[in-house]
Coordinates of C-alpha atoms in Angstrom, one line a residue:
M202 CA 183.7 -88.0 155.8
E203 CA 182.7 -85.5 153.0
A204 CA 182.0 -81.7 155.3
A205 CA 178.5 -80.3 154.3
Q206 CA 178.4 -77.2 151.9
P207 CA 177.5 -74.0 153.6
V208 CA 174.1 -73.4 151.0
P209 CA 173.4 -69.7 151.1
P210 CA 170.4 -68.1 152.1
A211 CA 167.1 -69.1 150.5
G212 CA 166.3 -65.9 149.5
A213 CA 169.7 -64.7 148.6
E214 CA 170.2 -66.5 145.4
P215 CA 168.0 -66.8 142.4
M216 CA 166.0 -69.9 141.7
A217 CA 168.2 -70.9 138.4
A218 CA 171.3 -70.5 140.9
R219 CA 169.3 -73.0 143.5
V220 CA 168.7 -75.6 140.9
L221 CA 172.1 -75.3 139.6
R222 CA 173.6 -75.7 143.0
E223 CA 171.8 -78.7 143.5
Q224 CA 173.0 -80.4 140.5
V225 CA 176.7 -79.9 141.0
A226 CA 176.1 -81.5 144.2
M227 CA 174.1 -84.5 143.0
L228 CA 177.1 -84.7 140.1
Y229 CA 179.9 -84.7 143.0
A230 CA 177.7 -86.7 145.5
N231 CA 179.1 -90.4 144.4
I232 CA 182.1 -89.6 142.0
G233 CA 184.2 -91.9 144.8
A234 CA 182.3 -94.7 143.8
S235 CA 182.3 -94.5 140.1
T236 CA 186.0 -93.8 140.1
L237 CA 186.7 -96.9 141.1
A238 CA 184.4 -98.5 139.3
D239 CA 185.2 -97.4 135.8
T240 CA 189.4 -98.3 136.8
L241 CA 188.2 -102.1 137.7
V242 CA 186.4 -102.1 134.6
A243 CA 189.1 -100.3 132.5
W244 CA 191.9 -102.5 133.4
L245 CA 189.6 -105.7 133.6
L246 CA 189.1 -104.8 129.5
G247 CA 192.6 -104.1 128.4
A248 CA 194.0 -107.1 130.1
L249 CA 191.2 -109.3 128.1
F250 CA 192.3 -108.3 125.3
W251 CA 195.8 -107.8 126.0
W252 CA 195.5 -111.2 126.4
R253 CA 193.5 -111.7 123.1
L254 CA 195.3 -109.7 120.7
G255 CA 198.6 -109.0 121.6
D256 CA 198.1 -105.6 120.3
P257 CA 201.0 -102.9 121.7
L258 CA 197.7 -100.1 121.1
V259 CA 196.3 -101.9 123.9
G260 CA 198.6 -100.5 126.5
V261 CA 198.6 -97.4 125.0
W262 CA 195.2 -97.2 125.8
L263 CA 195.8 -98.4 129.3
L264 CA 198.3 -95.9 129.3
A265 CA 195.7 -92.8 128.2
H266 CA 193.3 -94.2 130.6
L267 CA 196.0 -93.9 133.3
V268 CA 196.5 -90.1 132.5
Q269 CA 193.2 -89.0 132.4
T270 CA 192.2 -90.7 135.6
L271 CA 194.8 -88.1 137.0
R272 CA 191.2 -86.0 136.8
Y273 CA 189.9 -87.6 139.7
P274 CA 191.9 -85.4 142.7
V275 CA 190.7 -82.6 140.9
M276 CA 187.5 -83.3 141.1
G277 CA 187.5 -84.2 144.1
A278 CA 188.4 -80.7 145.6
Y279 CA 184.7 -79.8 144.9
H280 CA 184.4 -81.7 148.5
R281 CA 186.9 -79.7 150.2
D282 CA 185.7 -76.3 149.1
P283 CA 184.2 -74.2 151.4
Q284 CA 182.6 -72.1 149.0
A285 CA 181.6 -75.0 147.0
A286 CA 177.9 -74.3 147.2
R287 CA 178.3 -70.5 145.9
R288 CA 180.4 -71.4 143.2
S289 CA 178.4 -74.1 141.3
A290 CA 178.7 -72.8 137.7
H291 CA 183.2 -73.3 138.3
W292 CA 182.5 -77.1 139.7
A293 CA 179.9 -77.9 137.1
R294 CA 182.2 -75.8 134.0
V295 CA 184.7 -78.9 136.1
H296 CA 182.8 -81.4 136.1
S297 CA 182.0 -81.1 132.5
R298 CA 185.9 -80.5 131.4
E299 CA 187.2 -83.6 132.9
L300 CA 184.3 -86.3 131.8
L301 CA 185.3 -84.9 128.6
M302 CA 188.6 -86.0 129.0
Y303 CA 187.2 -89.4 130.1
S304 CA 184.8 -89.7 127.0
I305 CA 187.4 -89.4 124.6
V306 CA 189.8 -91.5 126.7
W307 CA 186.9 -94.6 126.1
G308 CA 186.3 -93.1 122.7
L309 CA 189.7 -93.6 121.5
A310 CA 189.1 -97.4 122.5
P311 CA 187.6 -99.3 119.7
W312 CA 190.3 -97.4 117.6
L313 CA 193.3 -98.7 119.3
L314 CA 191.9 -102.0 121.1
L315 CA 190.3 -103.7 117.7
G316 CA 193.1 -104.7 115.9
G317 CA 191.0 -106.7 113.4
A318 CA 187.4 -107.6 112.2
D319 CA 187.4 -109.3 115.3
L320 CA 183.9 -109.8 115.7
P321 CA 183.7 -111.6 119.1
M322 CA 185.5 -109.1 120.2
T323 CA 183.8 -106.1 118.8
T324 CA 180.6 -107.2 119.9
L325 CA 182.0 -107.7 123.6
L326 CA 183.8 -104.1 123.5
M327 CA 180.6 -102.2 122.0
L328 CA 178.2 -104.2 124.8
V329 CA 181.0 -102.7 127.5
M330 CA 181.0 -99.0 125.8
L331 CA 177.0 -99.3 125.6
G332 CA 176.9 -100.4 129.2
L333 CA 179.2 -97.4 130.4
I334 CA 176.9 -94.5 128.2
A335 CA 173.7 -96.2 129.9
G336 CA 175.2 -96.0 133.7
G337 CA 176.7 -92.7 133.2
M338 CA 173.5 -90.9 131.1
A339 CA 171.5 -91.9 134.0
A340 CA 174.2 -90.8 136.4
M341 CA 174.7 -87.4 134.3
S342 CA 171.3 -86.7 133.4
A343 CA 171.1 -84.0 136.3
H344 CA 173.7 -81.9 134.8
W345 CA 172.7 -81.3 130.6
P346 CA 176.1 -80.2 129.3
S347 CA 177.4 -82.7 131.6
T348 CA 175.6 -85.3 130.1
L349 CA 176.7 -84.6 126.5
C350 CA 180.4 -84.3 127.4
F351 CA 179.9 -88.0 128.7
A352 CA 177.8 -89.5 126.1
V353 CA 178.5 -87.9 122.7
P354 CA 182.6 -88.5 122.5
M355 CA 182.4 -91.6 123.2
S356 CA 179.4 -92.9 121.2
L357 CA 180.6 -91.0 117.8
G358 CA 184.2 -93.0 118.6
L359 CA 182.6 -96.2 118.7
A360 CA 180.2 -95.8 115.3
S361 CA 183.1 -94.1 113.6
A362 CA 185.4 -97.0 114.2
L363 CA 182.7 -99.5 113.5
A364 CA 181.9 -97.9 110.2
W365 CA 185.9 -97.8 109.7
Y366 CA 185.7 -101.4 108.3
G367 CA 183.0 -100.6 105.9
D368 CA 181.4 -104.2 105.6
L369 CA 178.1 -104.4 106.3
M370 CA 177.9 -106.1 109.5
H371 CA 180.2 -103.0 111.3
I372 CA 178.1 -100.5 109.4
F373 CA 175.2 -101.8 111.2
L374 CA 177.1 -102.2 114.3
A375 CA 177.5 -98.2 114.0
G376 CA 173.8 -97.3 113.2
C377 CA 172.6 -99.4 116.0
A378 CA 175.2 -97.3 118.6
L379 CA 174.5 -93.8 117.0
I380 CA 170.5 -94.9 117.2
Y381 CA 171.2 -95.9 121.0
L382 CA 172.5 -92.8 121.3
A383 CA 169.8 -90.6 120.0
T384 CA 167.5 -92.4 122.1
S385 CA 169.5 -92.5 125.3
L386 CA 169.9 -88.5 125.0
Y387 CA 166.2 -88.0 124.3
F388 CA 165.6 -89.8 127.5
A389 CA 168.2 -88.1 129.3
R390 CA 166.6 -84.8 128.1
L391 CA 163.1 -85.8 129.3
Q392 CA 164.8 -86.5 133.1
N393 CA 166.5 -83.9 133.2
R394 CA 164.0 -81.1 132.3
L395 CA 161.7 -83.6 135.2
L396 CA 164.7 -83.1 137.5
I397 CA 165.0 -79.2 137.0
E398 CA 160.9 -78.7 137.2
A399 CA 160.9 -81.2 140.8
L400 CA 163.7 -78.9 141.9
S401 CA 162.1 -75.8 140.9
G402 CA 159.1 -77.1 142.5
R403 CA 160.6 -78.0 145.6
F404 CA 162.4 -74.5 145.9
E405 CA 159.3 -72.5 145.2
K406 CA 157.3 -74.5 147.9
E407 CA 160.7 -73.2 150.1
A408 CA 160.4 -69.9 149.6
L409 CA 156.8 -70.1 149.8
A410 CA 157.4 -71.5 153.1
D411 CA 160.3 -69.1 154.1
Q412 CA 157.8 -66.5 153.3
L413 CA 155.3 -67.3 155.5
R414 CA 157.6 -67.7 157.8
E415 CA 158.8 -64.6 157.9
Q416 CA 155.1 -63.2 158.0
M417 CA 154.5 -65.3 160.8
Q418 CA 157.1 -63.7 162.5
A419 CA 156.4 -60.6 161.0
V420 CA 152.2 -60.9 163.3
E421 CA 154.5 -62.3 165.8
R422 CA 156.2 -58.7 166.3
V423 CA 153.6 -56.9 165.2
S424 CA 151.8 -59.1 168.1
A425 CA 154.6 -58.6 170.8
E426 CA 154.8 -54.8 170.0
K427 CA 150.9 -54.3 170.3
T428 CA 151.0 -56.7 173.5
R429 CA 153.5 -53.9 174.6
F430 CA 151.9 -51.3 173.6
L431 CA 148.7 -52.4 175.6
A432 CA 150.3 -52.7 178.4
A433 CA 151.8 -49.7 178.2
A434 CA 148.8 -47.7 177.6
S435 CA 146.9 -50.4 180.2
H436 CA 149.2 -48.9 183.3
D437 CA 148.7 -45.4 182.0
L438 CA 145.3 -45.3 181.4
R439 CA 144.3 -47.3 184.4
Q440 CA 146.4 -44.8 187.2
P441 CA 144.0 -41.9 186.1
L442 CA 140.9 -43.9 185.9
H443 CA 141.8 -45.4 189.5
A444 CA 142.2 -41.9 190.6
I445 CA 138.6 -41.5 189.5
S446 CA 137.4 -44.5 191.0
L447 CA 138.3 -44.0 194.7
F448 CA 137.4 -40.1 194.2
G449 CA 134.0 -40.8 193.1
T450 CA 133.7 -43.5 196.1
A451 CA 134.7 -40.8 198.4
L452 CA 132.3 -38.2 197.1
Q453 CA 129.7 -40.8 196.8
Q454 CA 129.7 -41.3 200.4
E455 CA 129.5 -37.7 201.9
L456 CA 126.8 -37.2 199.6
Q457 CA 124.9 -40.3 200.5
S458 CA 122.2 -38.5 202.1
Q459 CA 121.7 -35.4 200.6
P460 CA 120.1 -34.8 197.1
G461 CA 123.1 -34.7 195.3
A462 CA 123.4 -38.8 196.0
A463 CA 121.4 -39.8 193.2
I464 CA 123.8 -37.7 190.7
A465 CA 127.1 -39.3 192.5
R466 CA 125.5 -42.4 192.1
R467 CA 125.5 -42.0 188.8
L468 CA 129.0 -40.9 188.0
M469 CA 130.0 -44.2 189.7
G470 CA 127.8 -45.9 187.2
A471 CA 129.3 -43.8 184.5
V472 CA 133.0 -44.3 185.9
G473 CA 131.9 -48.2 185.9
T474 CA 131.0 -47.9 182.2
L475 CA 134.3 -45.8 181.5
N476 CA 135.9 -49.1 183.3
A477 CA 134.3 -51.4 181.3
S478 CA 135.1 -49.8 178.0
L479 CA 138.9 -49.7 178.7
E480 CA 139.1 -53.6 179.8
A481 CA 137.1 -54.3 176.7
M482 CA 139.5 -52.2 174.2
L483 CA 142.6 -53.2 176.4
D484 CA 141.6 -57.0 176.6
I485 CA 139.8 -57.1 172.8
S486 CA 143.7 -59.5 172.3
Q487 CA 143.3 -61.9 175.2
L488 CA 140.0 -62.5 174.0
D489 CA 141.5 -63.8 170.6
A490 CA 143.9 -65.1 172.8
G491 CA 141.3 -67.4 174.2
V492 CA 142.9 -66.0 178.0
V493 CA 139.6 -64.5 179.0
H494 CA 137.4 -67.3 181.0
A495 CA 133.5 -66.4 181.2
R496 CA 132.2 -67.6 185.1
P497 CA 128.5 -67.7 184.2
Q498 CA 126.2 -68.1 187.1
P499 CA 122.3 -67.9 187.8
R500 CA 121.4 -63.9 187.7
P501 CA 119.1 -61.5 187.6
L502 CA 118.2 -59.1 183.9
Q503 CA 117.0 -56.4 186.1
P504 CA 120.2 -55.1 188.4
L505 CA 121.6 -55.0 185.0
L506 CA 118.8 -53.5 182.9
R507 CA 118.6 -50.9 185.3
R508 CA 122.2 -50.2 185.4
L509 CA 122.1 -49.9 181.7
G510 CA 119.3 -47.5 181.0
E511 CA 121.1 -45.3 184.2
V512 CA 124.3 -45.7 182.1
F513 CA 122.8 -44.6 179.0
E514 CA 120.0 -42.5 179.3
L515 CA 122.4 -39.6 179.4
Q516 CA 124.2 -40.8 176.2
A517 CA 120.6 -40.8 174.3
R518 CA 119.4 -38.1 176.1
K519 CA 122.2 -35.5 174.6
R520 CA 121.5 -37.1 171.0
G521 CA 117.7 -36.8 171.3
L522 CA 116.5 -39.8 171.3
Q523 CA 114.4 -42.1 173.4
L524 CA 116.0 -44.8 175.6
R525 CA 113.8 -47.6 177.1
V526 CA 115.0 -50.1 179.0
R527 CA 111.9 -52.6 180.0
P528 CA 111.7 -54.2 183.3
S529 CA 112.2 -58.0 183.3
A530 CA 111.8 -60.2 186.6
L531 CA 113.9 -63.3 184.3
W532 CA 116.3 -65.0 185.2
V533 CA 119.0 -66.2 183.0
H534 CA 122.5 -68.2 183.4
G535 CA 125.3 -65.7 182.4
D536 CA 128.8 -64.1 183.4
E537 CA 127.9 -60.4 184.9
Q538 CA 131.0 -58.8 183.6
L539 CA 130.8 -60.1 180.4
L540 CA 127.3 -60.2 179.7
Y541 CA 127.3 -56.5 180.9
R542 CA 130.6 -55.3 178.4
L543 CA 128.4 -57.3 175.4
L544 CA 124.6 -55.2 175.9
A545 CA 126.8 -52.1 176.5
N546 CA 128.2 -52.2 173.8
L547 CA 125.3 -53.1 171.6
I548 CA 123.3 -50.0 173.2
D549 CA 126.1 -47.6 172.7
N550 CA 126.1 -48.5 168.9
A551 CA 122.1 -48.3 168.6
I552 CA 122.8 -45.2 169.8
K553 CA 125.3 -43.6 167.9
Y554 CA 123.7 -45.2 164.7
T555 CA 120.0 -43.7 165.8
P556 CA 120.0 -40.2 164.5
Q557 CA 115.9 -40.1 165.4
G558 CA 113.7 -41.5 167.0
G559 CA 114.7 -44.1 170.0
V560 CA 116.3 -47.6 171.6
L561 CA 114.3 -49.9 172.8
V562 CA 115.8 -53.0 175.2
S563 CA 113.8 -55.9 176.6
A564 CA 113.9 -59.8 177.7
R565 CA 111.2 -62.1 176.9
A566 CA 111.5 -65.6 177.9
R567 CA 111.4 -67.8 174.4
G568 CA 111.3 -72.0 176.2
P569 CA 114.9 -72.7 177.6
Q570 CA 116.1 -69.3 176.1
V571 CA 115.5 -65.8 177.4
W572 CA 116.1 -63.1 174.2
V573 CA 117.3 -59.9 175.1
E574 CA 116.6 -58.0 172.0
V575 CA 118.2 -54.0 171.5
Y576 CA 115.8 -52.0 168.7
D577 CA 116.8 -49.3 167.5
T578 CA 115.5 -47.0 164.4
G579 CA 118.7 -46.0 163.2
I580 CA 120.2 -45.8 159.3
G581 CA 120.0 -50.0 159.4
I582 CA 122.8 -51.9 158.2
A583 CA 122.0 -53.1 154.2
P584 CA 122.8 -57.4 153.8
E585 CA 126.0 -56.9 152.5
H586 CA 127.8 -55.1 155.5
A587 CA 125.7 -57.7 157.7
A588 CA 128.9 -59.6 158.1
L589 CA 131.3 -56.7 158.0
V590 CA 130.1 -54.6 160.8
F591 CA 131.9 -57.0 162.9
N592 CA 135.2 -57.0 161.7
E593 CA 137.5 -55.0 163.8
F594 CA 137.5 -50.8 162.7
Y595 CA 134.5 -51.3 160.3
Q596 CA 131.9 -48.6 160.1
V597 CA 128.9 -48.4 158.1
D598 CA 128.1 -44.9 156.6
N599 CA 131.0 -43.4 158.5
P600 CA 133.4 -42.4 155.4
G601 CA 134.9 -39.3 157.6
R602 CA 135.8 -41.7 160.1
D603 CA 133.1 -39.6 162.8
R604 CA 135.5 -39.6 165.8
S605 CA 131.7 -39.2 167.9
R606 CA 130.7 -42.3 166.3
G607 CA 133.8 -44.1 168.6
L608 CA 136.7 -46.3 166.2
G609 CA 134.4 -49.6 165.0
V610 CA 135.4 -52.2 167.6
G611 CA 132.3 -52.3 169.4
L612 CA 130.3 -55.1 167.5
S613 CA 133.7 -56.5 167.1
I614 CA 134.2 -57.1 170.5
V615 CA 130.4 -58.2 170.8
K616 CA 131.1 -61.0 168.3
R617 CA 133.8 -62.0 170.4
L618 CA 131.8 -62.0 173.7
S619 CA 128.9 -63.6 172.4
L620 CA 131.4 -66.6 170.8
L621 CA 133.0 -67.0 174.5
L622 CA 130.1 -66.9 176.4
S623 CA 128.5 -69.1 173.6
H624 CA 125.4 -66.9 173.9
P625 CA 123.8 -66.9 169.6
L626 CA 124.0 -63.3 168.3
Q627 CA 121.1 -62.9 165.5
L628 CA 121.0 -59.7 163.7
H629 CA 118.0 -58.5 161.8
S630 CA 118.2 -55.0 159.7
R631 CA 116.1 -52.9 157.2
P632 CA 118.3 -50.3 156.2
G633 CA 116.5 -46.6 156.6
R634 CA 114.3 -48.0 159.1
G635 CA 116.4 -50.1 162.2
T636 CA 118.1 -52.7 163.2
R637 CA 117.4 -55.4 166.0
F638 CA 119.8 -57.7 167.6
R639 CA 119.2 -60.4 170.0
L640 CA 121.1 -62.3 171.7
C641 CA 120.0 -65.9 172.9
L642 CA 120.6 -66.4 176.9
P643 CA 119.7 -69.6 178.3
A644 CA 117.5 -69.4 181.2
A645 CA 118.2 -69.7 185.2
A646 CA 115.5 -70.3 187.7
A647 CA 114.5 -67.4 190.1
R648 CA 116.3 -67.4 193.7
S649 CA 115.6 -65.5 196.4
Q650 CA 117.8 -61.9 196.5
A651 CA 119.2 -59.7 199.1
P652 CA 117.0 -55.8 197.7
E653 CA 119.6 -53.2 196.3
T654 CA 121.4 -50.4 198.2
E655 CA 122.1 -47.0 197.2
S656 CA 125.4 -47.6 199.0
A657 CA 129.0 -46.9 197.7
C658 CA 130.7 -49.9 199.2
P659 CA 129.5 -52.6 201.2
P660 CA 131.1 -53.3 204.8
P661 CA 134.3 -55.8 204.2
A662 CA 133.8 -59.0 206.3
G663 CA 136.6 -58.2 208.7
P664 CA 137.9 -55.2 210.6
L665 CA 139.7 -52.5 209.0
P666 CA 143.5 -51.5 209.5
T667 CA 144.2 -48.9 211.6
R668 CA 147.5 -47.1 210.2
V669 CA 148.0 -47.9 206.9
L670 CA 151.4 -46.9 204.7
V671 CA 151.2 -45.7 201.1
L672 CA 153.5 -45.9 198.4
D673 CA 152.7 -44.4 195.4
D674 CA 154.7 -41.8 192.7
E675 CA 151.2 -40.9 191.4
L676 CA 149.9 -37.4 193.1
E677 CA 146.2 -38.3 192.5
V678 CA 145.9 -41.9 193.2
R679 CA 148.0 -40.9 197.0
E680 CA 145.2 -38.1 196.8
A681 CA 142.4 -40.3 196.1
M682 CA 144.2 -43.0 199.0
Q683 CA 143.8 -40.2 201.2
A684 CA 140.5 -39.1 200.8
L685 CA 138.9 -42.8 200.8
M686 CA 140.8 -43.9 203.9
Q687 CA 140.4 -41.0 206.3
A688 CA 136.2 -41.6 205.4
F689 CA 136.1 -45.3 206.5
G690 CA 138.5 -43.5 209.7
I691 CA 141.8 -45.2 208.6
A692 CA 144.9 -42.9 209.4
V693 CA 147.0 -42.9 206.2
T694 CA 150.2 -41.9 205.4
L695 CA 151.6 -41.0 201.8
V696 CA 155.1 -41.7 200.6
T697 CA 156.5 -41.6 197.0
D698 CA 159.6 -43.7 197.4
E699 CA 161.5 -46.2 199.2
T700 CA 163.5 -44.0 201.6
Q701 CA 160.3 -41.9 202.5
A702 CA 158.7 -44.8 203.2
R703 CA 162.0 -46.4 205.4
A704 CA 162.0 -42.7 207.6
A705 CA 158.2 -43.1 208.1
L706 CA 158.5 -46.9 209.5
D707 CA 161.5 -45.6 211.8
H708 CA 159.3 -42.8 212.7
A709 CA 156.1 -44.8 213.4
Q710 CA 157.8 -48.0 215.4
A711 CA 159.7 -44.9 217.7
Q712 CA 156.4 -43.3 218.3
G713 CA 155.4 -46.5 219.0
Q714 CA 152.0 -46.6 216.5
P715 CA 153.4 -49.5 213.8
F716 CA 151.9 -49.5 210.4
D717 CA 149.2 -52.2 210.0
V718 CA 149.5 -52.6 205.9
L719 CA 151.9 -51.4 203.6
L720 CA 150.0 -50.2 200.5
C721 CA 152.4 -50.1 197.4
D722 CA 152.6 -49.2 193.5
W723 CA 154.2 -51.8 191.1
R724 CA 156.1 -49.6 189.2
L725 CA 157.9 -46.1 190.9
A726 CA 159.3 -43.6 189.7
E727 CA 162.1 -43.2 187.7
G728 CA 161.8 -47.4 186.7
Q729 CA 162.0 -48.6 190.3
D730 CA 160.8 -51.7 191.2
G731 CA 157.8 -51.5 193.8
L732 CA 158.1 -55.2 194.0
A733 CA 161.3 -55.5 195.3
A734 CA 161.0 -52.2 197.4
A735 CA 158.1 -53.6 199.1
Q736 CA 160.0 -56.9 200.1
R737 CA 163.0 -54.7 201.2
L738 CA 160.3 -52.6 203.5
Q739 CA 158.4 -55.7 204.7
A740 CA 161.8 -57.1 206.0
L741 CA 162.1 -54.2 208.2
A742 CA 159.1 -54.6 210.4
P743 CA 159.9 -57.1 213.9
G744 CA 158.0 -60.3 214.2
L745 CA 156.1 -61.1 211.1
G746 CA 156.7 -58.4 209.8
L747 CA 154.6 -55.8 207.4
P748 CA 151.6 -57.4 205.8
V749 CA 151.8 -56.0 202.1
L750 CA 149.4 -55.5 199.0
M751 CA 150.5 -54.6 196.0
I752 CA 148.3 -52.7 193.7
T753 CA 149.6 -52.5 189.7
G754 CA 147.7 -51.5 186.2
E755 CA 150.9 -53.6 184.7
T756 CA 149.3 -56.7 182.8
D757 CA 152.3 -57.7 181.4
A758 CA 153.1 -61.5 181.7
Q759 CA 156.0 -62.1 183.1
R760 CA 155.8 -59.3 185.6
L761 CA 152.6 -60.6 186.8
Q762 CA 154.6 -64.0 187.3
R763 CA 157.0 -62.4 189.4
V764 CA 154.3 -60.8 192.3
H765 CA 152.7 -64.1 191.5
D766 CA 155.7 -66.4 192.9
S767 CA 156.3 -63.9 195.6
G768 CA 152.8 -64.9 197.5
L769 CA 152.0 -61.3 198.0
P770 CA 148.4 -60.1 196.9
V771 CA 147.9 -58.2 194.5
L772 CA 144.9 -55.5 192.9
F773 CA 144.8 -54.8 189.6
K774 CA 144.0 -50.6 188.5
P775 CA 141.3 -49.8 188.4
V776 CA 140.2 -51.0 192.0
A777 CA 136.9 -49.8 193.0
A778 CA 136.5 -49.2 197.2
H779 CA 134.6 -52.3 198.5
T780 CA 137.5 -54.1 196.8
L781 CA 140.0 -52.2 198.3
M782 CA 139.1 -52.2 202.1
Q783 CA 138.4 -55.3 201.9
A784 CA 141.3 -56.6 200.5
L785 CA 143.3 -54.7 203.3
A786 CA 140.6 -56.1 205.8
E787 CA 141.8 -59.7 204.9
R788 CA 145.8 -57.9 205.6
V789 CA 145.0 -57.0 209.2
P790 CA 146.8 -58.8 211.5
H791 CA 144.9 -61.0 214.0
G792 CA 143.6 -59.0 217.1
L793 CA 143.6 -55.6 215.0
V794 CA 140.2 -53.5 214.8
A795 CA 140.2 -50.4 213.7
P796 CA 137.6 -47.8 214.6
A797 CA 134.4 -47.7 213.2
A798 CA 134.5 -45.6 210.2
A799 CA 132.5 -42.3 210.9
V800 CA 129.7 -43.7 208.1
Q801 CA 129.8 -47.4 206.4
P802 CA 129.7 -47.0 202.7
D803 CA 127.3 -48.6 200.2
P804 CA 128.2 -50.8 197.3
E805 CA 129.2 -49.3 193.8
P806 CA 126.1 -49.9 191.8
G807 CA 126.4 -53.0 189.4
F808 CA 124.8 -56.8 187.5

């Protein structure tokens, strides 16, 4: 069995070298079978001529043929050469040289076997040799030098021997042999060129496929790097935003019955917008990957419109613009969070590109749809830019990349969200006059709804814990947790690592006041694994163990799979206060009831 030859990498050798390598492989592919057939034909032919003519020169020719068969072991060494694929030119020369010897021996056959003008034997020899030439040229056409070395000496030997007799018949046969040679060489050359073109085309396609594969690998590497960057950015940006959200909720509760309550409420609305913007930036790749799923349900538009007006009113006022949001009693069928992101990006974009005048947001019913429209009196969008504005980082009339106009991803996110939600988006604009974006939403029947409140956090559905142990290495997060939980009447102990947590657990157990819940961050200082630490601390508690609630800013899929497999509940930063309180209430062991908070906070303004 022939061993496979190692092939150099496709991009490491020129096209001509690759074609030659394939040609040489074809030449040596059937050398064993051709050797056997050639030897059998030669000895049968020699025996026939010896029997018919009895000329001693027949023996001389058979001896010469026997000597030239020594070339076969030399040519067979190709298959034993581990570097054969890299030495194609050498093995091509070896093949041509050995074929030349073979062809010369057969070219001597008419001179040595035909002792006289025996026309039947002459015709027989001519047919055999022309048959060998035809079959050999078909096999050798892959390599043009080998074709010439094989066909020319044999044909010239036959033609010259026939012409030597001098009579008309033999001269005619000699001419036929030469014509046959010329015709065969012509078609062999055509076949050789077609083969080279086919091989070149194949290798070009392979090269293109390799380039495509490399580009795909490069894209995958960039995507992986982008994912790692987004994961790191997600964690690092969510940490302070999480603390701001908790501090803001505590402040909103403190100011609930004071004149500053409205300011605190707007502060939390701005925090919500910042969180939504961060989520949009970090999740744009997830929108492309199809891992963000819409959860549409019937919703009134007015809470959304009110929130949008409150959040963007100050931004519009700072730019000297008038923002008008018309009230609406209409209901739509849409996803709460994603619809807010979409419209917020449209309004934000309108404000940034409106130097004077204002922005109008309105909703109106049109058959089975509700049209939510955002008008502005800004710079407008030229027709040639209408499709480009939805590309990432593309900005109209901002060659200096004015940072006050953002990064240029707002409309890109809008496009992705409209496709995800199946809400058609229409753009109409006049340069210098303004722009209108129309979002077409499915209408929904109005339902009864509880009146909106101005509170920071709804009361949780269940008793809150009495004592909570917080394990987090971020100072501002620990302080925010403390401020929030104290507002709810929860005694909180703050620790920064597993050693301090163990000491706090031992002390609480000794005092007869064990903790009800352990709230643990995933990523601790110096790369410590918060999940593993929480599981070890949980095992220290007597009885059924210490209830654990994980909290993290991680987005890495493998890490999230670990916490999912652990069975522990997890919250993702930034966490709204009411979400955190509800999660803590769900972790309280049955029968425990925390003291009532001094003041029950209210829900954050939302959709």
